[in-house]
Coordinates of C-alpha atoms in Angstrom, one line a residue:
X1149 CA 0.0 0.0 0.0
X1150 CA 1.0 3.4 -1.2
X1151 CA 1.0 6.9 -0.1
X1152 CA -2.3 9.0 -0.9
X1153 CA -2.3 12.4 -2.2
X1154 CA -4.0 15.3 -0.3
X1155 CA -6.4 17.2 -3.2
X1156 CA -8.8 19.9 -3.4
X1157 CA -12.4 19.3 -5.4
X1158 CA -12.6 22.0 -8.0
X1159 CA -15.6 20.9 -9.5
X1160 CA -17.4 19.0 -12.2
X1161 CA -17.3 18.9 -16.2
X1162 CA -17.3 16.7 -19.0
X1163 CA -15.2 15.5 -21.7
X1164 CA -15.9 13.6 -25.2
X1165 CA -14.1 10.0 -26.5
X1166 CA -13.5 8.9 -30.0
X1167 CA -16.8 7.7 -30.4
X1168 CA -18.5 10.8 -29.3
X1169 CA -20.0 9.6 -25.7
X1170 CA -20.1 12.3 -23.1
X1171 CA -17.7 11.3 -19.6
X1172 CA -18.6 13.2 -16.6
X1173 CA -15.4 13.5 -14.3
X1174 CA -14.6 15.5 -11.6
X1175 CA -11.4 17.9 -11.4
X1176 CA -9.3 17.6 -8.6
X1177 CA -6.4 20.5 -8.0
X1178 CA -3.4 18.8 -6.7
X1179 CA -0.8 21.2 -5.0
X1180 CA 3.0 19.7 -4.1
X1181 CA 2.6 17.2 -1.0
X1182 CA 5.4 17.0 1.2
X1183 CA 6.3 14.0 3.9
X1184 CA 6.0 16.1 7.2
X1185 CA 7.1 12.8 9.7
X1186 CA 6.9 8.8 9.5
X1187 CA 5.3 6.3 11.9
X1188 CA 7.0 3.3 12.3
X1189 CA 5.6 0.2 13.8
X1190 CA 8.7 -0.1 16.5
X1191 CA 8.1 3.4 17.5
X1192 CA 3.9 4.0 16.9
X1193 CA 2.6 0.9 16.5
X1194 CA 2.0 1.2 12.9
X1195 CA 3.1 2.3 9.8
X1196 CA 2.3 5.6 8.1
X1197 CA 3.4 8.2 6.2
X1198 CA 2.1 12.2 7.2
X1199 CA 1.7 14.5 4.5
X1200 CA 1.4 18.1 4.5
X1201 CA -0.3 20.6 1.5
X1202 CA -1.3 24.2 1.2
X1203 CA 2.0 25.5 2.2
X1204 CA 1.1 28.7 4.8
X1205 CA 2.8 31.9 6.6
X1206 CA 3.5 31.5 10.3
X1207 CA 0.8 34.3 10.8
X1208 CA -2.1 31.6 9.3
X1209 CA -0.5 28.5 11.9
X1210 CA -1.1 28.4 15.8
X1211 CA 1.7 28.2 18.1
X1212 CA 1.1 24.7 19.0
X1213 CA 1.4 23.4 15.2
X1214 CA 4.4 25.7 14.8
X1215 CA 5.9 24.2 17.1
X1216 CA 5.2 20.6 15.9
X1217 CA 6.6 21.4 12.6
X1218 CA 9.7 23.0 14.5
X1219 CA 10.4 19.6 16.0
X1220 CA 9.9 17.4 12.8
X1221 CA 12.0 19.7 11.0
X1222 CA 9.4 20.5 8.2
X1223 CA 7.9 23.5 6.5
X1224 CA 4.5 25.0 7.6
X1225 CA 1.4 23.7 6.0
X1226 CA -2.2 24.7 6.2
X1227 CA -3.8 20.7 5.5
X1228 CA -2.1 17.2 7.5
X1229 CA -3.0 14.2 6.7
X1230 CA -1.7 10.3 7.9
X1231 CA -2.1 7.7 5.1
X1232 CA -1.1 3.7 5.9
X1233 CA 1.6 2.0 3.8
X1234 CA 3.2 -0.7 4.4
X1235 CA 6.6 0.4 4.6
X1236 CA 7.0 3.5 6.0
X1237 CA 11.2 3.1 5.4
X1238 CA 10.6 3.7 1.9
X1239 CA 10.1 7.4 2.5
X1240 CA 11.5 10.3 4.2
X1241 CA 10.9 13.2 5.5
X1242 CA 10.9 16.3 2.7
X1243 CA 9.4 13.9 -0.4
X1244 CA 7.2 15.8 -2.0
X1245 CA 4.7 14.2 -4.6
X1246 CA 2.6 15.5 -7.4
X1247 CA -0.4 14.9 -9.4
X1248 CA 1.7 12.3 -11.6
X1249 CA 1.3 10.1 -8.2
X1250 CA -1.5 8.5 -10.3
X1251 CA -1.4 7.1 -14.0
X1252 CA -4.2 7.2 -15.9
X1253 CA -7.1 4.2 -15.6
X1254 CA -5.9 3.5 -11.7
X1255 CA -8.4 2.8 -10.0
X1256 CA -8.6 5.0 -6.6
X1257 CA -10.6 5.7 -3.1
X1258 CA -11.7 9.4 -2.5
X1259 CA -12.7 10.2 1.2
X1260 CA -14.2 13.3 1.9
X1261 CA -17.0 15.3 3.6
X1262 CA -20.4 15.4 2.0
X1263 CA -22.6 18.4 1.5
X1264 CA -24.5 19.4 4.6
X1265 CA -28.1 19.7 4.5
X1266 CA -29.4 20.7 7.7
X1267 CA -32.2 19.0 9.8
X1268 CA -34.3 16.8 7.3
X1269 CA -37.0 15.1 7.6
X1270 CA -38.2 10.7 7.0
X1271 CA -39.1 11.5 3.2
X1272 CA -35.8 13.7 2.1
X1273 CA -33.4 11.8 5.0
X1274 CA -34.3 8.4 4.2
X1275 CA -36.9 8.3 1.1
X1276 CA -40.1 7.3 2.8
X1277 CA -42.9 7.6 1.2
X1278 CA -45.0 9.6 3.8
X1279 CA -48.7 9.2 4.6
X1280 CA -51.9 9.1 2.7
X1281 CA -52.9 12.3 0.5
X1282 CA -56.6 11.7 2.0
X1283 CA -59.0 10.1 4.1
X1284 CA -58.4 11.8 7.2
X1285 CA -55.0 12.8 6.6
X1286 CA -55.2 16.3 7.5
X1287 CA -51.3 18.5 8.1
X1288 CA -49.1 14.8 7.8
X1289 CA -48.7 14.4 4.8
X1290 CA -44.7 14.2 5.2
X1291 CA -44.5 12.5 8.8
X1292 CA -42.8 9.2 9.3
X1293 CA -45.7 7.2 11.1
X1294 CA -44.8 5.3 14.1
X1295 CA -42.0 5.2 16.0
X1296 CA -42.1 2.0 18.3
X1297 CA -44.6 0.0 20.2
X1298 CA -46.8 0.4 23.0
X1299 CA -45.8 -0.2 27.2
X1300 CA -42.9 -2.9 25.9
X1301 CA -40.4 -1.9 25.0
X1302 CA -42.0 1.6 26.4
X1303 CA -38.9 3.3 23.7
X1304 CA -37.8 3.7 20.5
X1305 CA -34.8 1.5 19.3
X1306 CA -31.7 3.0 18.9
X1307 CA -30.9 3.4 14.9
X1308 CA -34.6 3.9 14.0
X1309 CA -35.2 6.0 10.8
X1310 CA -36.0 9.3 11.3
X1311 CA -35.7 13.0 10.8
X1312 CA -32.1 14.7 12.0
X1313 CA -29.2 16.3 10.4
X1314 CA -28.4 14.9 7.3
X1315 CA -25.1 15.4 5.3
X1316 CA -21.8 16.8 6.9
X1317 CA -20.6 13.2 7.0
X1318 CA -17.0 11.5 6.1
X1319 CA -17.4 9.4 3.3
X1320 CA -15.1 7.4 0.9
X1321 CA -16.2 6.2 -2.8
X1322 CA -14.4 3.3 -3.9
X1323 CA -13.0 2.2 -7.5
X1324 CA -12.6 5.2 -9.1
X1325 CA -10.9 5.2 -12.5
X1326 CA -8.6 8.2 -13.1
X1327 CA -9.4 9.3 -16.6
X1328 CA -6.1 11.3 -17.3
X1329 CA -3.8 13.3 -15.6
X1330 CA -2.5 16.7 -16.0
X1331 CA 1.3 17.1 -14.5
X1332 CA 1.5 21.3 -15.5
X1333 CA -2.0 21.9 -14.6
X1334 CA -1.4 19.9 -11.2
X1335 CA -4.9 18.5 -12.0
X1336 CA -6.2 14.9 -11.7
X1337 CA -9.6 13.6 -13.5
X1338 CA -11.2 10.9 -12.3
X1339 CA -14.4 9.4 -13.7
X1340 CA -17.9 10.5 -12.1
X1341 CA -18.2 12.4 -8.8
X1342 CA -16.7 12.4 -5.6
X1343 CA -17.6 13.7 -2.2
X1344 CA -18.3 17.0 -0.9
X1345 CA -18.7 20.5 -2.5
X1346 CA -16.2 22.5 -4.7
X1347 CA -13.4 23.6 -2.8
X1348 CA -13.6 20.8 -0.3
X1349 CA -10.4 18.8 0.6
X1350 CA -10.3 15.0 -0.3
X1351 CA -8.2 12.1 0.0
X1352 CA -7.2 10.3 -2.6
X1353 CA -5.6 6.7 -2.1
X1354 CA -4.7 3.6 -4.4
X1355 CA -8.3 1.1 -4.5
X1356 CA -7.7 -1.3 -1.5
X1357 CA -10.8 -3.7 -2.1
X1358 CA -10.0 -4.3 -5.6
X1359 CA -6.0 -4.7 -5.5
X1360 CA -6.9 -7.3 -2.9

């Protein structure tokens, strides 16, 4: 297992094969990533690689991060993330990688944060169906029904479907195919969409489930 590569979503387009066929993919801005420290599995307990993007003035960090990236002996940087490998020898600290980290038709996971939508309710949350239109059915239209049972259980189980915030979540799509990649541009396209809003910060990792 690879590094990852820390990205920023800049949005959605599409682009055209041979044949004509229309390929929605999602453009990904890739600044330089630089290894910021290594975990071993003597020392941590595991092995891992930290990176660090968005390279940023002293006046942007706090004092306690400054002073984390006095000890490690690295330059300041806005964005850290940890990604596992499975040897974390190969690297050291100061590597920096690109958007050429990926070739074109890899197949990669994207992690990242979802759109929030606020507090939602059974129908827009989870897709029910809601009640009847008439016979008696009066300002309910959009409730969720029932809830639980009568004196047993007396409560209503824990995981039960209903209205609460919805979106805001971490969430990673899996098998991705990177349509091409864009080394001047820093830019990486991969096929269909990806998590979270434009401008968000995702994750981007070589597909576990599939190499496996």
């Amino acid at each position: 297992m690879r590094v990852g590569l820390i990205a920023k979503k800049a949005g959605m387009t599409q682009l055209f094969d041979n044949n004509g066929m229309q390929i929605p993919v999602t453009v990904l801005k890739v600044d330089p990533c630089a290894v910021v420290a290594l975990r071993t599995k003597d020392k941590d307990g595991y092995n891992a690689v930290q990176l660090g993007s968005n390279e940023s003035k002293e006046k942007h960090i706090n004092k306690p991060q400054i002073g984390y990236f006095n000890k490690v002996g690295s330059k300041l940087f806005r964005i850290l993330k940890e990604f596992r490998v499975d040897d974390s020898s190969a690297y050291k600290v100061g590597d920096t990688f690109d958007a050429t980290h990926f070739t074109e038709g890899q197949l990669v996971d994207v992690t990242g944060v979802t759109k929030g939508k606020g507090f939602a309710g059974g129908i827009k949350r989870h897709g029910f169906g809601g009640l009847r239109a008439t016979h008696g059915v009066s300002i309910t239209h959009r409730c969720h029904g029932s809830t639980g049972n009568r004196t047993l259980p007396g409560r209503v189980f824990k995981g039960k479907k209903m209205a609460g915030h919805m979106g805001d979540v971490k969430v990673t799509t899996l098998n991705l195919k990177v349509h091409s990649v864009d080394k001047d541009k820093g830019v990486i396209l991969i096929r269909g969409a990806v998590p979270g809003g434009e401008n968000g910060i995702v994750y981007v990792r070589d597909a576990i489930k599939k190499s496996r």
